[in-house]
Amino acid sequence: MKHMLTAVLSAAFLAAAASPGSAAGGDVFEAKGCVACHYTDGPAREKTIDDQLAKKGPELWYAGSKFQKDWLAGWLADPKPIRPMKFNSLTEENPGDHPKLDGADVAAVTDFLMTLTTDEVEAGKVKPKKNPKGRQIFIKKMPCSGCHQYVGRKKKISGGRSGPSLVEAGLRLNPDWILAYLQKPKVFKPVKMMPVFTGLLSDKDMTNVARHVASFKPKK
Amino acid sequence: MKKLMTIATFAAFVFLLTLAPATASETEKVFKFYCAQCHGLTGKGDGPNVTKDFPVSPRNFTNAAEMNKLSDADLKNVILDGGPSVSKSPMMPPWGKTLTAEQVDGLIRHLRTLCQCEGKQG
């Protein structure tokens, strides 16, 4: 009996260790201390400016709907600054000291984060494409470029520094999430430094600007 | 009865005392969170978004001469509807869908403390 129990237990252990599935990724996420700065269960918890400023890192409860899988795996293995400024700071630069993962942990955590999806994002709405209407909104009609970096004319990085850089948005973000983020500010970020654009931009304009942002790629 | 009144007045006074600074500090928090990214933490127009490619300088709120040209109603309009609503740059965002009416009123008072000015009357 005792033998059988040991055998069953070790088989279960081996099975868990051998398949770097999402369950194992969730364990790695905890073991590596990621939970100290990121929460992974929705819905959004922030109600006040203080709640938002108390966070040590962005919420990840909709990571699987927000990110592109290849980008995520690459970033976890070699994280480079996304926000030009340090998280929640207007005076300090991003120190670029995000914890790194290696080996099998990268795939396991990527799988885990990609399971964190939300049905608030409708698939197939946004086809990435440079378009003059979206571009006009981004750089002229609305202040988007005042707070976000992007690749401008002659491949020069331009734009503001208080929001996340959108230079790699076409590789990093799910195009449909960009639209959902603009359309449903309360769902994803009830309290944020970015203005709410619902009622100011029509759904059509939001789709155009989302398509434009989703077409951003860093220069080769 | 008189004693009761005194207590009531005193309580009201304490209440006001705790209320007033709380709203002022709440407003400062709102300013630092939403406005300082462009206008700077002290309102001088030098937030982290203002690099050399930034097309126009965000208003320096400590410049009393400039701020005196604007009435409180002008401030309210531009905060709610953004630069283009008053023929200014679209880099000044519309905040009407983001902020509550109380937050906007608090911000107008805050801008008046920064400029130490009353603004255009009427």
Short mmCIF file of C-alpha atoms in Angstrom, two decimals:
data_model
loop_
_atom_site.label_atom_id
_atom_site.label_comp_id
_atom_site.label_asym_id
_atom_site.label_seq_id
_atom_site.Cartn_x
_atom_site.Cartn_y
_atom_site.Cartn_z
CA MET A 1 0.00 0.00 0.00
CA LYS A 2 2.70 2.43 1.02
CA HIS A 3 4.66 1.48 -2.08
CA MET A 4 1.71 2.08 -4.28
CA LEU A 5 1.15 5.51 -2.77
CA THR A 6 4.76 6.47 -3.35
CA ALA A 7 4.53 5.24 -6.91
CA VAL A 8 1.35 7.19 -7.58
CA LEU A 9 2.77 10.28 -5.95
CA SER A 10 6.01 10.17 -7.87
CA ALA A 11 4.16 9.51 -11.11
CA ALA A 12 2.01 12.58 -10.45
CA PHE A 13 5.11 14.57 -9.64
CA LEU A 14 6.85 13.44 -12.82
CA ALA A 15 3.81 14.23 -14.92
CA ALA A 16 3.63 17.74 -13.48
CA ALA A 17 7.34 18.31 -14.00
CA ALA A 18 7.37 16.89 -17.51
CA SER A 19 4.57 18.96 -19.01
CA PRO A 20 5.37 22.64 -18.73
CA GLY A 21 1.67 23.43 -18.98
CA SER A 22 -0.16 26.34 -17.53
CA ALA A 23 -0.49 24.80 -14.06
CA ALA A 24 3.27 24.47 -13.78
CA GLY A 25 3.63 28.01 -15.18
CA GLY A 26 1.35 29.29 -12.44
CA ASP A 27 3.59 27.64 -9.86
CA VAL A 28 6.71 29.19 -11.40
CA PHE A 29 4.94 32.56 -11.41
CA GLU A 30 4.44 32.21 -7.67
CA ALA A 31 7.79 30.67 -6.86
CA LYS A 32 9.68 33.42 -8.69
CA GLY A 33 7.88 36.11 -6.73
CA CYS A 34 6.03 37.58 -9.73
CA VAL A 35 2.90 37.75 -7.57
CA ALA A 36 4.54 40.43 -5.41
CA CYS A 37 4.02 42.97 -8.20
CA HIS A 38 1.38 41.52 -10.54
CA TYR A 39 -2.13 40.25 -9.84
CA THR A 40 -3.58 37.64 -12.16
CA ASP A 41 -7.23 37.40 -11.15
CA GLY A 42 -9.77 39.83 -12.55
CA PRO A 43 -11.80 41.92 -12.59
CA ALA A 44 -9.89 45.17 -12.12
CA ARG A 45 -9.45 46.11 -8.45
CA GLU A 46 -8.38 49.76 -8.69
CA LYS A 47 -10.99 52.28 -7.54
CA THR A 48 -8.93 55.35 -6.65
CA ILE A 49 -5.73 57.10 -7.70
CA ASP A 50 -4.14 55.74 -4.53
CA ASP A 51 -5.01 52.16 -5.55
CA GLN A 52 -3.37 52.72 -8.92
CA LEU A 53 -0.26 54.32 -7.41
CA ALA A 54 0.11 51.53 -4.83
CA LYS A 55 0.67 48.95 -7.58
CA LYS A 56 4.24 47.82 -8.17
CA GLY A 57 3.59 46.50 -11.67
CA PRO A 58 0.84 46.26 -14.29
CA GLU A 59 -2.06 43.86 -13.67
CA LEU A 60 -1.84 40.68 -15.75
CA TRP A 61 -5.32 39.20 -15.35
CA TYR A 62 -6.05 39.71 -19.08
CA ALA A 63 -2.49 39.04 -20.30
CA GLY A 64 -3.63 36.31 -22.70
CA SER A 65 -5.98 38.75 -24.44
CA LYS A 66 -3.49 41.64 -24.44
CA PHE A 67 -0.17 40.21 -25.62
CA GLN A 68 1.11 38.35 -28.64
CA LYS A 69 2.55 35.03 -27.50
CA ASP A 70 5.89 35.26 -29.34
CA TRP A 71 6.56 38.73 -28.01
CA LEU A 72 5.71 37.61 -24.48
CA ALA A 73 8.08 34.65 -24.52
CA GLY A 74 10.88 36.81 -25.94
CA TRP A 75 10.31 39.55 -23.37
CA LEU A 76 10.18 37.24 -20.35
CA ALA A 77 13.59 35.84 -21.34
CA ASP A 78 15.04 39.27 -22.09
CA PRO A 79 12.91 42.08 -20.67
CA LYS A 80 13.61 45.53 -22.13
CA PRO A 81 11.93 48.70 -20.85
CA ILE A 82 8.37 49.23 -22.18
CA ARG A 83 7.48 52.38 -20.25
CA PRO A 84 10.14 55.07 -20.74
CA MET A 85 9.59 56.22 -17.14
CA LYS A 86 9.82 54.06 -14.03
CA PHE A 87 6.41 52.53 -13.21
CA ASN A 88 4.18 55.17 -11.55
CA SER A 89 6.92 57.82 -11.61
CA LEU A 90 7.10 61.08 -13.53
CA THR A 91 10.63 61.91 -12.47
CA GLU A 92 12.70 58.71 -12.67
CA GLU A 93 13.67 56.86 -15.83
CA ASN A 94 12.76 53.16 -16.17
CA PRO A 95 15.72 51.40 -14.54
CA GLY A 96 15.32 48.37 -16.86
CA ASP A 97 15.74 45.94 -13.98
CA HIS A 98 12.75 43.63 -14.55
CA PRO A 99 13.35 40.04 -13.31
CA LYS A 100 14.33 37.61 -16.12
CA LEU A 101 13.24 34.02 -16.59
CA ASP A 102 15.26 31.32 -18.25
CA GLY A 103 15.06 27.85 -19.73
CA ALA A 104 11.82 25.94 -19.34
CA ASP A 105 10.38 28.65 -17.05
CA VAL A 106 9.92 30.97 -20.03
CA ALA A 107 7.66 28.58 -21.92
CA ALA A 108 5.78 27.55 -18.77
CA VAL A 109 5.06 31.13 -17.64
CA THR A 110 4.18 32.20 -21.20
CA ASP A 111 1.66 29.34 -21.42
CA PHE A 112 0.23 30.28 -18.04
CA LEU A 113 -0.12 34.00 -18.88
CA MET A 114 -1.68 33.19 -22.26
CA THR A 115 -4.48 31.31 -20.45
CA LEU A 116 -5.48 34.53 -18.67
CA THR A 117 -8.01 35.74 -21.21
CA THR A 118 -11.21 37.75 -20.99
CA ASP A 119 -14.31 37.66 -23.16
CA GLU A 120 -14.38 41.47 -23.12
CA VAL A 121 -12.14 41.37 -26.20
CA GLU A 122 -13.94 40.56 -29.44
CA ALA A 123 -11.77 38.68 -31.93
CA GLY A 124 -11.33 39.61 -35.59
CA LYS A 125 -12.36 43.28 -35.35
CA VAL A 126 -9.02 44.98 -36.04
CA LYS A 127 -6.79 44.29 -39.04
CA PRO A 128 -3.45 46.01 -38.53
CA LYS A 129 -2.86 48.48 -41.32
CA LYS A 130 -1.30 51.89 -41.67
CA ASN A 131 -4.20 54.17 -42.48
CA PRO A 132 -4.35 57.93 -42.94
CA LYS A 133 -7.42 58.37 -40.73
CA GLY A 134 -5.89 56.49 -37.83
CA ARG A 135 -2.62 58.32 -38.29
CA GLN A 136 -4.34 61.72 -38.25
CA ILE A 137 -6.07 60.83 -35.00
CA PHE A 138 -2.87 59.55 -33.45
CA ILE A 139 -0.60 62.46 -34.28
CA LYS A 140 -2.97 65.34 -34.89
CA LYS A 141 -6.60 65.14 -33.93
CA MET A 142 -6.02 63.61 -30.51
CA PRO A 143 -3.09 63.91 -28.12
CA CYS A 144 -2.05 60.22 -28.33
CA SER A 145 1.46 61.08 -29.53
CA GLY A 146 1.84 63.54 -26.64
CA CYS A 147 2.12 60.62 -24.20
CA HIS A 148 3.25 57.65 -26.33
CA GLN A 149 6.39 56.98 -28.33
CA TYR A 150 5.96 55.67 -31.88
CA VAL A 151 8.06 55.39 -35.01
CA GLY A 152 7.51 58.57 -36.98
CA ARG A 153 8.81 59.92 -40.24
CA LYS A 154 12.22 58.71 -41.40
CA LYS A 155 11.92 55.93 -38.81
CA LYS A 156 12.65 58.34 -36.02
CA ILE A 157 11.28 57.54 -32.57
CA SER A 158 9.09 60.47 -31.54
CA GLY A 159 6.38 61.16 -29.01
CA GLY A 160 5.77 61.55 -25.29
CA ARG A 161 7.12 59.51 -22.40
CA SER A 162 4.41 59.15 -19.76
CA GLY A 163 2.58 56.23 -21.39
CA PRO A 164 3.92 52.82 -22.43
CA SER A 165 5.99 53.03 -25.62
CA LEU A 166 3.96 51.94 -28.65
CA VAL A 167 7.04 51.57 -30.87
CA GLU A 168 6.65 47.77 -30.82
CA ALA A 169 2.86 47.73 -30.42
CA GLY A 170 2.44 45.73 -33.65
CA LEU A 171 4.54 42.89 -32.23
CA ARG A 172 3.51 43.21 -28.61
CA LEU A 173 -0.25 43.84 -28.48
CA ASN A 174 -3.25 41.93 -29.77
CA PRO A 175 -4.86 44.36 -32.25
CA ASP A 176 -8.37 43.50 -31.01
CA TRP A 177 -7.30 44.25 -27.42
CA ILE A 178 -6.21 47.78 -28.43
CA LEU A 179 -9.75 48.50 -29.62
CA ALA A 180 -11.33 46.92 -26.53
CA TYR A 181 -9.00 48.98 -24.33
CA LEU A 182 -10.22 52.20 -25.96
CA GLN A 183 -13.88 51.16 -25.95
CA LYS A 184 -14.05 49.75 -22.42
CA PRO A 185 -11.85 51.90 -20.21
CA LYS A 186 -13.65 50.79 -17.03
CA VAL A 187 -13.02 47.12 -17.66
CA PHE A 188 -9.27 47.28 -18.18
CA LYS A 189 -8.11 50.44 -16.38
CA PRO A 190 -10.75 52.12 -14.24
CA VAL A 191 -8.15 54.65 -13.02
CA LYS A 192 -5.36 55.71 -15.33
CA MET A 193 -3.39 58.75 -16.48
CA MET A 194 -4.72 58.33 -20.01
CA PRO A 195 -7.92 60.23 -20.80
CA VAL A 196 -11.16 58.34 -21.50
CA PHE A 197 -12.01 58.67 -25.22
CA THR A 198 -15.42 57.01 -25.29
CA GLY A 199 -17.96 59.57 -26.50
CA LEU A 200 -15.12 61.63 -28.03
CA LEU A 201 -13.99 59.17 -30.69
CA SER A 202 -16.62 57.19 -32.61
CA ASP A 203 -16.30 53.39 -32.82
CA LYS A 204 -15.10 53.86 -36.38
CA ASP A 205 -12.38 56.31 -35.32
CA MET A 206 -11.36 53.99 -32.49
CA THR A 207 -11.08 51.13 -34.95
CA ASN A 208 -8.97 53.26 -37.29
CA VAL A 209 -6.61 54.37 -34.58
CA ALA A 210 -6.37 50.80 -33.21
CA ARG A 211 -5.49 49.53 -36.70
CA HIS A 212 -2.86 52.21 -37.00
CA VAL A 213 -1.30 51.48 -33.60
CA ALA A 214 -1.37 47.74 -34.37
CA SER A 215 0.72 48.47 -37.48
CA PHE A 216 3.62 49.96 -35.47
CA LYS A 217 6.82 47.94 -35.82
CA PRO A 218 10.28 48.97 -34.68
CA LYS A 219 12.69 49.93 -37.44
CA LYS A 220 14.89 47.11 -38.70
CA MET B 1 -28.72 75.07 25.30
CA LYS B 2 -25.92 77.59 24.87
CA LYS B 3 -23.44 74.92 25.77
CA LEU B 4 -24.93 72.63 23.20
CA MET B 5 -24.58 75.34 20.55
CA THR B 6 -20.94 75.82 21.41
CA ILE B 7 -20.33 72.13 21.07
CA ALA B 8 -22.17 72.06 17.77
CA THR B 9 -20.20 75.04 16.44
CA PHE B 10 -16.99 73.50 17.61
CA ALA B 11 -17.85 70.20 15.96
CA ALA B 12 -18.73 71.99 12.73
CA PHE B 13 -15.45 73.88 12.90
CA VAL B 14 -13.42 70.71 13.40
CA PHE B 15 -15.36 69.11 10.59
CA LEU B 16 -14.59 71.98 8.21
CA LEU B 17 -10.99 72.00 9.28
CA THR B 18 -10.55 68.35 8.41
CA LEU B 19 -12.58 68.72 5.23
CA ALA B 20 -10.82 71.70 3.65
CA PRO B 21 -7.24 70.40 3.62
CA ALA B 22 -8.43 66.97 2.56
CA THR B 23 -10.03 68.36 -0.60
CA ALA B 24 -6.99 70.52 -1.34
CA SER B 25 -4.69 67.54 -1.03
CA GLU B 26 -7.09 65.39 -3.03
CA THR B 27 -6.97 68.03 -5.78
CA GLU B 28 -3.20 68.12 -5.69
CA LYS B 29 -3.22 64.35 -6.13
CA VAL B 30 -5.53 64.68 -9.14
CA PHE B 31 -3.28 67.37 -10.64
CA LYS B 32 -0.14 65.29 -10.15
CA PHE B 33 -1.76 62.18 -11.59
CA TYR B 34 -3.39 63.61 -14.75
CA CYS B 35 -1.88 67.01 -15.50
CA ALA B 36 1.75 66.81 -14.33
CA GLN B 37 2.72 64.41 -17.14
CA CYS B 38 2.72 67.48 -19.42
CA HIS B 39 2.41 70.53 -17.18
CA GLY B 40 5.00 69.33 -14.63
CA LEU B 41 4.59 68.50 -10.93
CA THR B 42 4.81 72.18 -9.97
CA GLY B 43 2.84 73.38 -13.03
CA LYS B 44 5.72 75.04 -14.86
CA GLY B 45 4.98 73.27 -18.16
CA ASP B 46 7.92 70.90 -17.84
CA GLY B 47 6.45 67.37 -17.43
CA PRO B 48 8.25 64.29 -18.78
CA ASN B 49 6.26 64.39 -22.06
CA VAL B 50 7.79 67.70 -22.98
CA THR B 51 10.82 66.73 -25.02
CA LYS B 52 12.21 68.73 -27.89
CA ASP B 53 9.74 67.13 -30.35
CA PHE B 54 6.72 68.25 -28.31
CA PRO B 55 4.94 70.61 -30.72
CA VAL B 56 3.77 73.33 -28.28
CA SER B 57 4.70 74.16 -24.70
CA PRO B 58 2.03 73.18 -22.22
CA ARG B 59 0.86 76.26 -20.35
CA ASN B 60 3.10 77.32 -17.46
CA PHE B 61 0.54 77.74 -14.68
CA THR B 62 2.89 79.86 -12.57
CA ASN B 63 2.91 82.59 -15.23
CA ALA B 64 0.37 85.02 -13.76
CA ALA B 65 0.40 87.34 -16.79
CA GLU B 66 -0.72 84.53 -19.13
CA MET B 67 -3.08 82.90 -16.65
CA ASN B 68 -4.75 86.23 -15.94
CA LYS B 69 -5.95 86.36 -19.55
CA LEU B 70 -8.17 83.34 -18.87
CA SER B 71 -11.38 83.38 -16.84
CA ASP B 72 -12.43 80.43 -14.70
CA ALA B 73 -14.99 79.61 -17.40
CA ASP B 74 -12.18 79.51 -19.99
CA LEU B 75 -10.23 77.12 -17.79
CA LYS B 76 -13.25 74.90 -17.37
CA ASN B 77 -13.90 74.76 -21.13
CA VAL B 78 -10.38 73.80 -22.05
CA ILE B 79 -10.12 71.19 -19.30
CA LEU B 80 -13.42 69.56 -20.30
CA ASP B 81 -13.15 69.77 -24.09
CA GLY B 82 -9.42 70.04 -24.82
CA GLY B 83 -7.23 72.48 -26.73
CA PRO B 84 -9.14 72.56 -30.05
CA SER B 85 -12.35 73.72 -28.30
CA VAL B 86 -10.60 77.05 -27.58
CA SER B 87 -8.50 77.10 -30.80
CA LYS B 88 -5.47 75.74 -28.99
CA SER B 89 -3.33 72.69 -29.65
CA PRO B 90 -4.90 69.19 -29.64
CA MET B 91 -1.96 68.16 -27.45
CA MET B 92 -4.07 69.53 -24.58
CA PRO B 93 -6.44 66.55 -24.07
CA PRO B 94 -10.18 66.70 -23.37
CA TRP B 95 -10.76 65.48 -19.80
CA GLY B 96 -14.56 65.75 -19.67
CA LYS B 97 -15.10 61.97 -19.84
CA THR B 98 -12.34 61.24 -17.31
CA LEU B 99 -12.81 63.69 -14.43
CA THR B 100 -15.81 64.39 -12.21
CA ALA B 101 -17.29 67.91 -11.99
CA GLU B 102 -15.86 68.26 -8.47
CA GLN B 103 -12.40 67.27 -9.67
CA VAL B 104 -12.56 69.90 -12.44
CA ASP B 105 -13.68 72.60 -9.99
CA GLY B 106 -10.87 71.59 -7.63
CA LEU B 107 -8.35 71.81 -10.49
CA ILE B 108 -9.49 75.33 -11.40
CA ARG B 109 -8.89 76.42 -7.79
CA HIS B 110 -5.54 74.64 -7.85
CA LEU B 111 -4.46 76.48 -11.02
CA ARG B 112 -5.41 79.76 -9.34
CA THR B 113 -3.17 78.95 -6.39
CA LEU B 114 -0.33 78.07 -8.76
CA CYS B 115 -0.60 81.38 -10.65
CA GLN B 116 -1.49 83.39 -7.56
CA CYS B 117 -3.95 85.18 -9.79
CA GLU B 118 -7.67 85.73 -10.02
CA GLY B 119 -8.01 85.48 -13.79
CA LYS B 120 -10.14 87.50 -16.16
CA GLN B 121 -13.45 88.31 -14.49
CA GLY B 122 -16.87 87.56 -15.98
#
